[in-house]
Amino acid sequence: MARKYFGTDGIRGATNRMPMTAEMAMKVGMAAGAHFVRGDHKHRVVIGKDTRLSGYMLENAMVAGFTSVGMDVVLVGPMPTPAVAMLTQSMRADLGVMISASHNPFADNGIKLFGPDGYKLSDADEEAIEALIDGDVPLAASAEIGRAKRIEDARGRYTHFAKASFPRDLTLDGLKIVIDCANGAAYQVAPSALWELGAEVIAIGTSPDGKNINDGVGSTAPQVLCETVVASCAHIGIALDGDADRLIVVDENGRVIDGDQLMATIATGWARRGRLNGGGLVATVMSNLGLERHLAEQGLGLVRTKVGDRHVLEAMRSRGYNVGGEQSGHIILSDYATTGDGLVAALQVLAELVRADAPASEVLHRFDPVPQILKNVRFDRTARPLEAASVIDVIASAEAELATGGRLVIRPSGTEPVIRVMAEGDDRGQVEAVVDRICEAVRAAA
């Protein structure tokens, strides 16, 4: 079924424009609350947010929506997305809400929903909520209207949870770590957790003003982190995104280490200690071929999914894997969390660094990525360029040319009218030529 409001990761858009208006946020609260009011117990929803200015508006609107259908609301303030998922479980809530647009600019915002098990909602739940948004939601009787309460110890609860994922026999004593919190949701909890584990912490991106989230800082803008690591002679740099479910690392030389390298580091380390489930890891079609080859050399497998952490998580749960993620740094470690958790993933990377007692540039560079080229081609929404015979022929020719020495991924974007054309292989010139040829064919057919 086509979605009207929900995308690949909740509802997202520019604030004060549909669907990110206060009115819509209230309707989502009413619809989601009505959908999850089941049984005769007192129902509860946990609401967290990142540091965007619009978070105040959307938070209050959602409180009105949830309380109007009889749900009590627990407000935890600025907290990472994985913290909201954890608290939803821990507090036996019926629903969890994270108000965030992740790595997007401050003018955007979004709504992510978690079920009582701490996992993102199923397609069926999202479709049921969409139907209620556009329908009539029964309101609670006057005596059954919900209450709202803000709890002050949520940061401490999550900090303790994250620290508990770090091996008890290790500390971060002697490590100088630069942490970039993107002026986002983890601006307090991430530096605190690292300091409490013994690290010397240099924190940047920890002065949110409502408008500077992800602005020149964070996992999508690591240049300041790279410069700070080198200038301060730090051992490693860690960058989170606006809602702290994504992680990018910088080694002591200021070189960026992406999610593929980090997943390889964690998976091979866990495999050595006999705690890697599934005999490998789960990643998307966008992860580098070098990762797949490296894992094969270690006797480990790679399961690929469509782009999106929800697809990664679905495959992990159905196949029994406990490590998965995306090249962008969205890493899911299901032994600890029900969604991507940048801080928990960072602590696992740091554990490998401590155990190896070697520079980050050696420990975290697990393989040489093969050349990978990605280009986007815009098209008219009414056109179907990938169904054109000319495009199909060019793609078939490219697949034959790359054969076993490379890989081709062509897919329409889920958020904008573009076709994404990605190819990778050992010969950069060949890869670039293949991508250009396909892009030209798509443009001609669009």
Coordinates of C-alpha atoms in Angstrom, one line a residue, residues 44-48 66 84-85 88 93-98 112-116 121:
R44 CA 1.7 5.5 28.6
V45 CA 3.8 7.1 25.8
V46 CA 7.5 8.2 26.1
I47 CA 8.4 11.3 24.0
G48 CA 11.9 12.5 23.4
F66 CA -2.0 11.7 23.2
V84 CA 13.8 6.7 23.6
A85 CA 13.6 3.1 22.3
T88 CA 10.0 2.8 26.1
A93 CA 5.3 2.1 27.9
D94 CA 2.8 1.3 25.1
L95 CA 4.6 3.6 22.6
G96 CA 7.7 5.7 22.2
V97 CA 8.1 8.8 20.1
M98 CA 11.3 10.5 18.9
K112 CA 9.7 8.3 14.7
L113 CA 7.5 5.8 16.5
F114 CA 8.5 2.8 18.5
G115 CA 6.2 0.0 19.8
P116 CA 6.2 -1.3 23.4
L121 CA 6.6 0.1 14.0

